[in-house]
């Protein structure tokens, strides 16, 4: 009977870790884009300069978010395989 409970607990832990990874990835991506938006507003950029900075911010945010997601889930998998 214990095996069923451990399995359910492991599934719950995995679900919590996935949600944590997604939330922190979205927050990090939003922060990176917010920096680009702040730069655009602070330097009063317009036209193609503004579009370039915002596009770069969106790409940097996406890269940072994906990187965070992969790192958190990989770390969780390594710890899970160790039995922690």
PDB file of N, CA and C in Angstrom:
ATOM      1  N   UNK A   1       0.816  -1.198   0.000  1.00  0.00           N
ATOM      2  CA  UNK A   1       0.000   0.000   0.000  1.00  0.00           C
ATOM      3  C   UNK A   1       0.855   1.255   0.000  1.00  0.00           C
ATOM      4  N   UNK A   2       1.986   1.207   0.664  1.00  0.00           N
ATOM      5  CA  UNK A   2       2.857   2.358   0.721  1.00  0.00           C
ATOM      6  C   UNK A   2       3.324   2.795  -0.669  1.00  0.00           C
ATOM      7  N   UNK A   3       3.550   1.848  -1.534  1.00  0.00           N
ATOM      8  CA  UNK A   3       4.041   2.176  -2.868  1.00  0.00           C
ATOM      9  C   UNK A   3       3.055   3.069  -3.609  1.00  0.00           C
ATOM     10  N   UNK A   4       1.769   2.818  -3.434  1.00  0.00           N
ATOM     11  CA  UNK A   4       0.772   3.663  -4.082  1.00  0.00           C
ATOM     12  C   UNK A   4       0.811   5.084  -3.564  1.00  0.00           C
ATOM     13  N   UNK A   5       0.997   5.221  -2.258  1.00  0.00           N
ATOM     14  CA  UNK A   5       1.073   6.556  -1.671  1.00  0.00           C
ATOM     15  C   UNK A   5       2.324   7.292  -2.126  1.00  0.00           C
ATOM     16  N   UNK A   6       3.457   6.605  -2.135  1.00  0.00           N
ATOM     17  CA  UNK A   6       4.688   7.246  -2.589  1.00  0.00           C
ATOM     18  C   UNK A   6       4.557   7.688  -4.036  1.00  0.00           C
ATOM     19  N   UNK A   7       3.950   6.857  -4.828  1.00  0.00           N
ATOM     20  CA  UNK A   7       3.769   7.205  -6.225  1.00  0.00           C
ATOM     21  C   UNK A   7       2.905   8.461  -6.359  1.00  0.00           C
ATOM     22  N   UNK A   8       1.852   8.530  -5.593  1.00  0.00           N
ATOM     23  CA  UNK A   8       0.971   9.704  -5.643  1.00  0.00           C
ATOM     24  C   UNK A   8       1.716  10.938  -5.142  1.00  0.00           C
ATOM     25  N   UNK A   9       2.513  10.770  -4.063  1.00  0.00           N
ATOM     26  CA  UNK A   9       3.284  11.889  -3.532  1.00  0.00           C
ATOM     27  C   UNK A   9       4.314  12.363  -4.551  1.00  0.00           C
ATOM     28  N   UNK A  10       4.941  11.425  -5.235  1.00  0.00           N
ATOM     29  CA  UNK A  10       5.909  11.798  -6.263  1.00  0.00           C
ATOM     30  C   UNK A  10       5.232  12.544  -7.405  1.00  0.00           C
ATOM     31  N   UNK A  11       4.054  12.102  -7.787  1.00  0.00           N
ATOM     32  CA  UNK A  11       3.316  12.795  -8.844  1.00  0.00           C
ATOM     33  C   UNK A  11       2.928  14.195  -8.400  1.00  0.00           C
ATOM     34  N   UNK A  12       2.504  14.321  -7.150  1.00  0.00           N
ATOM     35  CA  UNK A  12       2.160  15.643  -6.627  1.00  0.00           C
ATOM     36  C   UNK A  12       3.379  16.555  -6.588  1.00  0.00           C
ATOM     37  N   UNK A  13       4.516  15.996  -6.167  1.00  0.00           N
ATOM     38  CA  UNK A  13       5.749  16.779  -6.126  1.00  0.00           C
ATOM     39  C   UNK A  13       6.152  17.219  -7.531  1.00  0.00           C
ATOM     40  N   UNK A  14       5.979  16.337  -8.493  1.00  0.00           N
ATOM     41  CA  UNK A  14       6.313  16.684  -9.864  1.00  0.00           C
ATOM     42  C   UNK A  14       5.390  17.790 -10.386  1.00  0.00           C
ATOM     43  N   UNK A  15       4.114  17.707 -10.051  1.00  0.00           N
ATOM     44  CA  UNK A  15       3.166  18.733 -10.478  1.00  0.00           C
ATOM     45  C   UNK A  15       3.529  20.086  -9.872  1.00  0.00           C
ATOM     46  N   UNK A  16       3.859  20.093  -8.597  1.00  0.00           N
ATOM     47  CA  UNK A  16       4.249  21.340  -7.938  1.00  0.00           C
ATOM     48  C   UNK A  16       5.511  21.908  -8.577  1.00  0.00           C
ATOM     49  N   UNK A  17       6.459  21.060  -8.882  1.00  0.00           N
ATOM     50  CA  UNK A  17       7.710  21.517  -9.484  1.00  0.00           C
ATOM     51  C   UNK A  17       7.478  22.077 -10.888  1.00  0.00           C
ATOM     52  N   UNK A  18       6.605  21.457 -11.650  1.00  0.00           N
ATOM     53  CA  UNK A  18       6.294  21.953 -12.996  1.00  0.00           C
ATOM     54  C   UNK A  18       5.629  23.318 -12.917  1.00  0.00           C
ATOM     55  N   UNK A  19       4.678  23.471 -12.000  1.00  0.00           N
ATOM     56  CA  UNK A  19       3.999  24.758 -11.845  1.00  0.00           C
ATOM     57  C   UNK A  19       4.997  25.824 -11.386  1.00  0.00           C
ATOM     58  N   UNK A  20       5.865  25.472 -10.439  1.00  0.00           N
ATOM     59  CA  UNK A  20       6.896  26.402  -9.981  1.00  0.00           C
ATOM     60  C   UNK A  20       7.788  26.828 -11.140  1.00  0.00           C
ATOM     61  N   UNK A  21       8.211  25.867 -11.950  1.00  0.00           N
ATOM     62  CA  UNK A  21       9.079  26.169 -13.091  1.00  0.00           C
ATOM     63  C   UNK A  21       8.380  27.090 -14.084  1.00  0.00           C
ATOM     64  N   UNK A  22       7.125  26.814 -14.368  1.00  0.00           N
ATOM     65  CA  UNK A  22       6.390  27.654 -15.313  1.00  0.00           C
ATOM     66  C   UNK A  22       6.186  29.067 -14.785  1.00  0.00           C
ATOM     67  N   UNK A  23       5.798  29.186 -13.522  1.00  0.00           N
ATOM     68  CA  UNK A  23       5.542  30.512 -12.952  1.00  0.00           C
ATOM     69  C   UNK A  23       6.828  31.333 -12.909  1.00  0.00           C
ATOM     70  N   UNK A  24       7.918  30.737 -12.436  1.00  0.00           N
ATOM     71  CA  UNK A  24       9.168  31.500 -12.370  1.00  0.00           C
ATOM     72  C   UNK A  24       9.700  31.831 -13.763  1.00  0.00           C
ATOM     73  N   UNK A  25       9.473  30.958 -14.731  1.00  0.00           N
ATOM     74  CA  UNK A  25       9.900  31.242 -16.105  1.00  0.00           C
ATOM     75  C   UNK A  25       9.116  32.414 -16.682  1.00  0.00           C
ATOM     76  N   UNK A  26       7.824  32.461 -16.426  1.00  0.00           N
ATOM     77  CA  UNK A  26       7.000  33.564 -16.926  1.00  0.00           C
ATOM     78  C   UNK A  26       7.397  34.878 -16.253  1.00  0.00           C
ATOM     79  N   UNK A  27       7.645  34.837 -14.949  1.00  0.00           N
ATOM     80  CA  UNK A  27       8.053  36.054 -14.232  1.00  0.00           C
ATOM     81  C   UNK A  27       9.394  36.555 -14.761  1.00  0.00           C
ATOM     82  N   UNK A  28      10.339  35.658 -14.974  1.00  0.00           N
ATOM     83  CA  UNK A  28      11.644  36.051 -15.497  1.00  0.00           C
ATOM     84  C   UNK A  28      11.530  36.629 -16.915  1.00  0.00           C
ATOM     85  N   UNK A  29      10.721  35.994 -17.745  1.00  0.00           N
ATOM     86  CA  UNK A  29      10.524  36.500 -19.108  1.00  0.00           C
ATOM     87  C   UNK A  29       9.874  37.875 -19.092  1.00  0.00           C
ATOM     88  N   UNK A  30       8.881  38.058 -18.228  1.00  0.00           N
ATOM     89  CA  UNK A  30       8.215  39.352 -18.121  1.00  0.00           C
ATOM     90  C   UNK A  30       9.172  40.428 -17.612  1.00  0.00           C
ATOM     91  N   UNK A  31      10.031  40.065 -16.681  1.00  0.00           N
ATOM     92  CA  UNK A  31      11.006  41.029 -16.158  1.00  0.00           C
ATOM     93  C   UNK A  31      11.991  41.451 -17.240  1.00  0.00           C
ATOM     94  N   UNK A  32      12.442  40.511 -18.034  1.00  0.00           N
ATOM     95  CA  UNK A  32      13.364  40.844 -19.124  1.00  0.00           C
ATOM     96  C   UNK A  32      12.695  41.758 -20.149  1.00  0.00           C
ATOM     97  N   UNK A  33      11.449  41.477 -20.467  1.00  0.00           N
ATOM     98  CA  UNK A  33      10.736  42.348 -21.403  1.00  0.00           C
ATOM     99  C   UNK A  33      10.473  43.714 -20.778  1.00  0.00           C
ATOM    100  N   UNK A  34      10.193  43.745 -19.475  1.00  0.00           N
ATOM    101  CA  UNK A  34       9.943  45.019 -18.797  1.00  0.00           C
ATOM    102  C   UNK A  34      11.178  45.912 -18.834  1.00  0.00           C
ATOM    103  N   UNK A  35      12.363  45.320 -18.740  1.00  0.00           N
ATOM    104  CA  UNK A  35      13.599  46.102 -18.839  1.00  0.00           C
ATOM    105  C   UNK A  35      13.697  46.742 -20.217  1.00  0.00           C
ATOM    106  N   UNK A  36      13.391  45.975 -21.259  1.00  0.00           N
ATOM    107  CA  UNK A  36      13.428  46.523 -22.613  1.00  0.00           C
ATOM    108  C   UNK A  36      12.385  47.629 -22.780  1.00  0.00           C
ATOM    109  N   UNK A  37      11.204  47.430 -22.225  1.00  0.00           N
ATOM    110  CA  UNK A  37      10.157  48.443 -22.297  1.00  0.00           C
ATOM    111  C   UNK A  37      10.574  49.699 -21.543  1.00  0.00           C
ATOM    112  N   UNK A  38      11.181  49.525 -20.378  1.00  0.00           N
ATOM    113  CA  UNK A  38      11.645  50.673 -19.595  1.00  0.00           C
ATOM    114  C   UNK A  38      12.725  51.451 -20.346  1.00  0.00           C
ATOM    115  N   UNK A  39      13.630  50.734 -21.009  1.00  0.00           N
ATOM    116  CA  UNK A  39      14.654  51.410 -21.808  1.00  0.00           C
ATOM    117  C   UNK A  39      14.028  52.208 -22.948  1.00  0.00           C
ATOM    118  N   UNK A  40      13.041  51.613 -23.583  1.00  0.00           N
ATOM    119  CA  UNK A  40      12.355  52.300 -24.678  1.00  0.00           C
ATOM    120  C   UNK A  40      11.683  53.579 -24.185  1.00  0.00           C
ATOM    121  N   UNK A  41      11.047  53.499 -23.037  1.00  0.00           N
ATOM    122  CA  UNK A  41      10.371  54.670 -22.489  1.00  0.00           C
ATOM    123  C   UNK A  41      11.360  55.682 -21.917  1.00  0.00           C
ATOM    124  N   UNK A  42      12.413  55.223 -21.266  1.00  0.00           N
ATOM    125  CA  UNK A  42      13.381  56.122 -20.644  1.00  0.00           C
ATOM    126  C   UNK A  42      14.146  56.935 -21.679  1.00  0.00           C
ATOM    127  N   UNK A  43      14.500  56.314 -22.781  1.00  0.00           N
ATOM    128  CA  UNK A  43      15.255  57.013 -23.816  1.00  0.00           C
ATOM    129  C   UNK A  43      14.356  57.571 -24.912  1.00  0.00           C
ATOM    130  N   UNK A  44      13.064  57.477 -24.717  1.00  0.00           N
ATOM    131  CA  UNK A  44      12.069  58.027 -25.643  1.00  0.00           C
ATOM    132  C   UNK A  44      12.336  57.575 -27.080  1.00  0.00           C
ATOM    133  N   UNK A  45      12.540  56.276 -27.243  1.00  0.00           N
ATOM    134  CA  UNK A  45      12.786  55.716 -28.569  1.00  0.00           C
ATOM    135  C   UNK A  45      11.475  55.624 -29.342  1.00  0.00           C
ATOM    136  N   UNK A  46      11.578  55.741 -30.641  1.00  0.00           N
ATOM    137  CA  UNK A  46      10.382  55.601 -31.473  1.00  0.00           C
ATOM    138  C   UNK A  46      10.767  54.905 -32.771  1.00  0.00           C
ATOM    139  N   UNK A  47       9.762  54.477 -33.487  1.00  0.00           N
ATOM    140  CA  UNK A  47       9.979  53.862 -34.790  1.00  0.00           C
ATOM    141  C   UNK A  47      10.709  52.539 -34.710  1.00  0.00           C
ATOM    142  N   UNK A  48      11.658  52.382 -35.629  1.00  0.00           N
ATOM    143  CA  UNK A  48      12.356  51.101 -35.736  1.00  0.00           C
ATOM    144  C   UNK A  48      13.273  50.842 -34.539  1.00  0.00           C
ATOM    145  N   UNK A  49      13.794  51.896 -33.917  1.00  0.00           N
ATOM    146  CA  UNK A  49      14.643  51.701 -32.730  1.00  0.00           C
ATOM    147  C   UNK A  49      13.824  51.092 -31.601  1.00  0.00           C
ATOM    148  N   UNK A  50      12.648  51.610 -31.392  1.00  0.00           N
ATOM    149  CA  UNK A  50      11.757  51.087 -30.352  1.00  0.00           C
ATOM    150  C   UNK A  50      11.376  49.643 -30.650  1.00  0.00           C
ATOM    151  N   UNK A  51      11.021  49.420 -31.913  1.00  0.00           N
ATOM    152  CA  UNK A  51      10.627  48.074 -32.316  1.00  0.00           C
ATOM    153  C   UNK A  51      11.782  47.090 -32.134  1.00  0.00           C
ATOM    154  N   UNK A  52      12.989  47.500 -32.456  1.00  0.00           N
ATOM    155  CA  UNK A  52      14.159  46.640 -32.301  1.00  0.00           C
ATOM    156  C   UNK A  52      14.443  46.307 -30.847  1.00  0.00           C
ATOM    157  N   UNK A  53      14.365  47.320 -29.983  1.00  0.00           N
ATOM    158  CA  UNK A  53      14.624  47.087 -28.560  1.00  0.00           C
ATOM    159  C   UNK A  53      13.552  46.178 -27.978  1.00  0.00           C
ATOM    160  N   UNK A  54      12.301  46.408 -28.332  1.00  0.00           N
ATOM    161  CA  UNK A  54      11.222  45.571 -27.817  1.00  0.00           C
ATOM    162  C   UNK A  54      11.310  44.139 -28.345  1.00  0.00           C
ATOM    163  N   UNK A  55      11.690  43.983 -29.600  1.00  0.00           N
ATOM    164  CA  UNK A  55      11.877  42.645 -30.161  1.00  0.00           C
ATOM    165  C   UNK A  55      13.028  41.930 -29.459  1.00  0.00           C
ATOM    166  N   UNK A  56      14.109  42.659 -29.240  1.00  0.00           N
ATOM    167  CA  UNK A  56      15.235  42.080 -28.506  1.00  0.00           C
ATOM    168  C   UNK A  56      14.847  41.702 -27.087  1.00  0.00           C
ATOM    169  N   UNK A  57      14.047  42.546 -26.457  1.00  0.00           N
ATOM    170  CA  UNK A  57      13.570  42.242 -25.105  1.00  0.00           C
ATOM    171  C   UNK A  57      12.675  41.019 -25.080  1.00  0.00           C
ATOM    172  N   UNK A  58      11.834  40.897 -26.090  1.00  0.00           N
ATOM    173  CA  UNK A  58      10.957  39.728 -26.166  1.00  0.00           C
ATOM    174  C   UNK A  58      11.775  38.454 -26.389  1.00  0.00           C
ATOM    175  N   UNK A  59      12.766  38.541 -27.258  1.00  0.00           N
ATOM    176  CA  UNK A  59      13.622  37.372 -27.504  1.00  0.00           C
ATOM    177  C   UNK A  59      14.451  37.018 -26.268  1.00  0.00           C
ATOM    178  N   UNK A  60      14.999  38.030 -25.608  1.00  0.00           N
ATOM    179  CA  UNK A  60      15.774  37.779 -24.388  1.00  0.00           C
ATOM    180  C   UNK A  60      14.876  37.193 -23.302  1.00  0.00           C
ATOM    181  N   UNK A  61      13.665  37.716 -23.195  1.00  0.00           N
ATOM    182  CA  UNK A  61      12.724  37.193 -22.209  1.00  0.00           C
ATOM    183  C   UNK A  61      12.355  35.748 -22.491  1.00  0.00           C
ATOM    184  N   UNK A  62      12.104  35.447 -23.755  1.00  0.00           N
ATOM    185  CA  UNK A  62      11.765  34.074 -24.118  1.00  0.00           C
ATOM    186  C   UNK A  62      12.932  33.131 -23.834  1.00  0.00           C
ATOM    187  N   UNK A  63      14.134  33.558 -24.187  1.00  0.00           N
ATOM    188  CA  UNK A  63      15.313  32.721 -23.932  1.00  0.00           C
ATOM    189  C   UNK A  63      15.536  32.521 -22.433  1.00  0.00           C
ATOM    190  N   UNK A  64      15.384  33.582 -21.656  1.00  0.00           N
ATOM    191  CA  UNK A  64      15.567  33.477 -20.204  1.00  0.00           C
ATOM    192  C   UNK A  64      14.499  32.570 -19.592  1.00  0.00           C
ATOM    193  N   UNK A  65      13.264  32.703 -20.056  1.00  0.00           N
ATOM    194  CA  UNK A  65      12.177  31.878 -19.537  1.00  0.00           C
ATOM    195  C   UNK A  65      12.368  30.403 -19.847  1.00  0.00           C
ATOM    196  N   UNK A  66      12.722  30.109 -21.066  1.00  0.00           N
ATOM    197  CA  UNK A  66      12.945  28.707 -21.459  1.00  0.00           C
ATOM    198  C   UNK A  66      14.133  28.135 -20.695  1.00  0.00           C
ATOM    199  N   UNK A  67      15.181  28.937 -20.558  1.00  0.00           N
ATOM    200  CA  UNK A  67      16.354  28.487 -19.816  1.00  0.00           C
ATOM    201  C   UNK A  67      15.991  28.172 -18.366  1.00  0.00           C
ATOM    202  N   UNK A  68      15.213  29.035 -17.737  1.00  0.00           N
ATOM    203  CA  UNK A  68      14.793  28.811 -16.353  1.00  0.00           C
ATOM    204  C   UNK A  68      13.948  27.537 -16.244  1.00  0.00           C
ATOM    205  N   UNK A  69      13.034  27.366 -17.165  1.00  0.00           N
ATOM    206  CA  UNK A  69      12.165  26.197 -17.163  1.00  0.00           C
ATOM    207  C   UNK A  69      12.986  24.908 -17.254  1.00  0.00           C
ATOM    208  N   UNK A  70      13.922  24.880 -18.175  1.00  0.00           N
ATOM    209  CA  UNK A  70      14.744  23.688 -18.373  1.00  0.00           C
ATOM    210  C   UNK A  70      15.623  23.428 -17.152  1.00  0.00           C
ATOM    211  N   UNK A  71      16.246  24.485 -16.597  1.00  0.00           N
ATOM    212  CA  UNK A  71      17.119  24.301 -15.435  1.00  0.00           C
ATOM    213  C   UNK A  71      16.361  23.758 -14.231  1.00  0.00           C
ATOM    214  N   UNK A  72      15.186  24.311 -13.950  1.00  0.00           N
ATOM    215  CA  UNK A  72      14.418  23.862 -12.782  1.00  0.00           C
ATOM    216  C   UNK A  72      13.970  22.422 -12.959  1.00  0.00           C
ATOM    217  N   UNK A  73      13.447  22.078 -14.126  1.00  0.00           N
ATOM    218  CA  UNK A  73      12.971  20.715 -14.336  1.00  0.00           C
ATOM    219  C   UNK A  73      14.119  19.715 -14.387  1.00  0.00           C
ATOM    220  N   UNK A  74      15.248  20.100 -14.947  1.00  0.00           N
ATOM    221  CA  UNK A  74      16.410  19.209 -14.974  1.00  0.00           C
ATOM    222  C   UNK A  74      16.925  18.959 -13.556  1.00  0.00           C
ATOM    223  N   UNK A  75      17.021  20.036 -12.767  1.00  0.00           N
ATOM    224  CA  UNK A  75      17.473  19.897 -11.390  1.00  0.00           C
ATOM    225  C   UNK A  75      16.537  18.979 -10.599  1.00  0.00           C
ATOM    226  N   UNK A  76      15.226  19.132 -10.814  1.00  0.00           N
ATOM    227  CA  UNK A  76      14.262  18.285 -10.126  1.00  0.00           C
ATOM    228  C   UNK A  76      14.449  16.826 -10.527  1.00  0.00           C
ATOM    229  N   UNK A  77      14.669  16.577 -11.817  1.00  0.00           N
ATOM    230  CA  UNK A  77      14.847  15.205 -12.290  1.00  0.00           C
ATOM    231  C   UNK A  77      16.107  14.582 -11.700  1.00  0.00           C
ATOM    232  N   UNK A  78      17.190  15.347 -11.635  1.00  0.00           N
ATOM    233  CA  UNK A  78      18.431  14.832 -11.040  1.00  0.00           C
ATOM    234  C   UNK A  78      18.214  14.484  -9.584  1.00  0.00           C
ATOM    235  N   UNK A  79      17.555  15.360  -8.836  1.00  0.00           N
ATOM    236  CA  UNK A  79      17.302  15.100  -7.414  1.00  0.00           C
ATOM    237  C   UNK A  79      16.356  13.901  -7.232  1.00  0.00           C
ATOM    238  N   UNK A  80      15.384  13.786  -8.102  1.00  0.00           N
ATOM    239  CA  UNK A  80      14.436  12.676  -8.018  1.00  0.00           C
ATOM    240  C   UNK A  80      15.142  11.348  -8.263  1.00  0.00           C
ATOM    241  N   UNK A  81      16.048  11.326  -9.224  1.00  0.00           N
ATOM    242  CA  UNK A  81      16.786  10.091  -9.522  1.00  0.00           C
ATOM    243  C   UNK A  81      17.733   9.699  -8.392  1.00  0.00           C
ATOM    244  N   UNK A  82      18.237  10.705  -7.663  1.00  0.00           N
ATOM    245  CA  UNK A  82      19.094  10.429  -6.512  1.00  0.00           C
ATOM    246  C   UNK A  82      18.279   9.879  -5.345  1.00  0.00           C
ATOM    247  N   UNK A  83      17.008  10.135  -5.364  1.00  0.00           N
ATOM    248  CA  UNK A  83      16.140   9.640  -4.297  1.00  0.00           C
ATOM    249  C   UNK A  83      15.869  10.645  -3.201  1.00  0.00           C
ATOM    250  N   UNK A  84      16.113  11.924  -3.471  1.00  0.00           N
ATOM    251  CA  UNK A  84      15.888  12.967  -2.459  1.00  0.00           C
ATOM    252  C   UNK A  84      14.489  13.472  -2.493  1.00  0.00           C
TER     253      UNK A  84
END
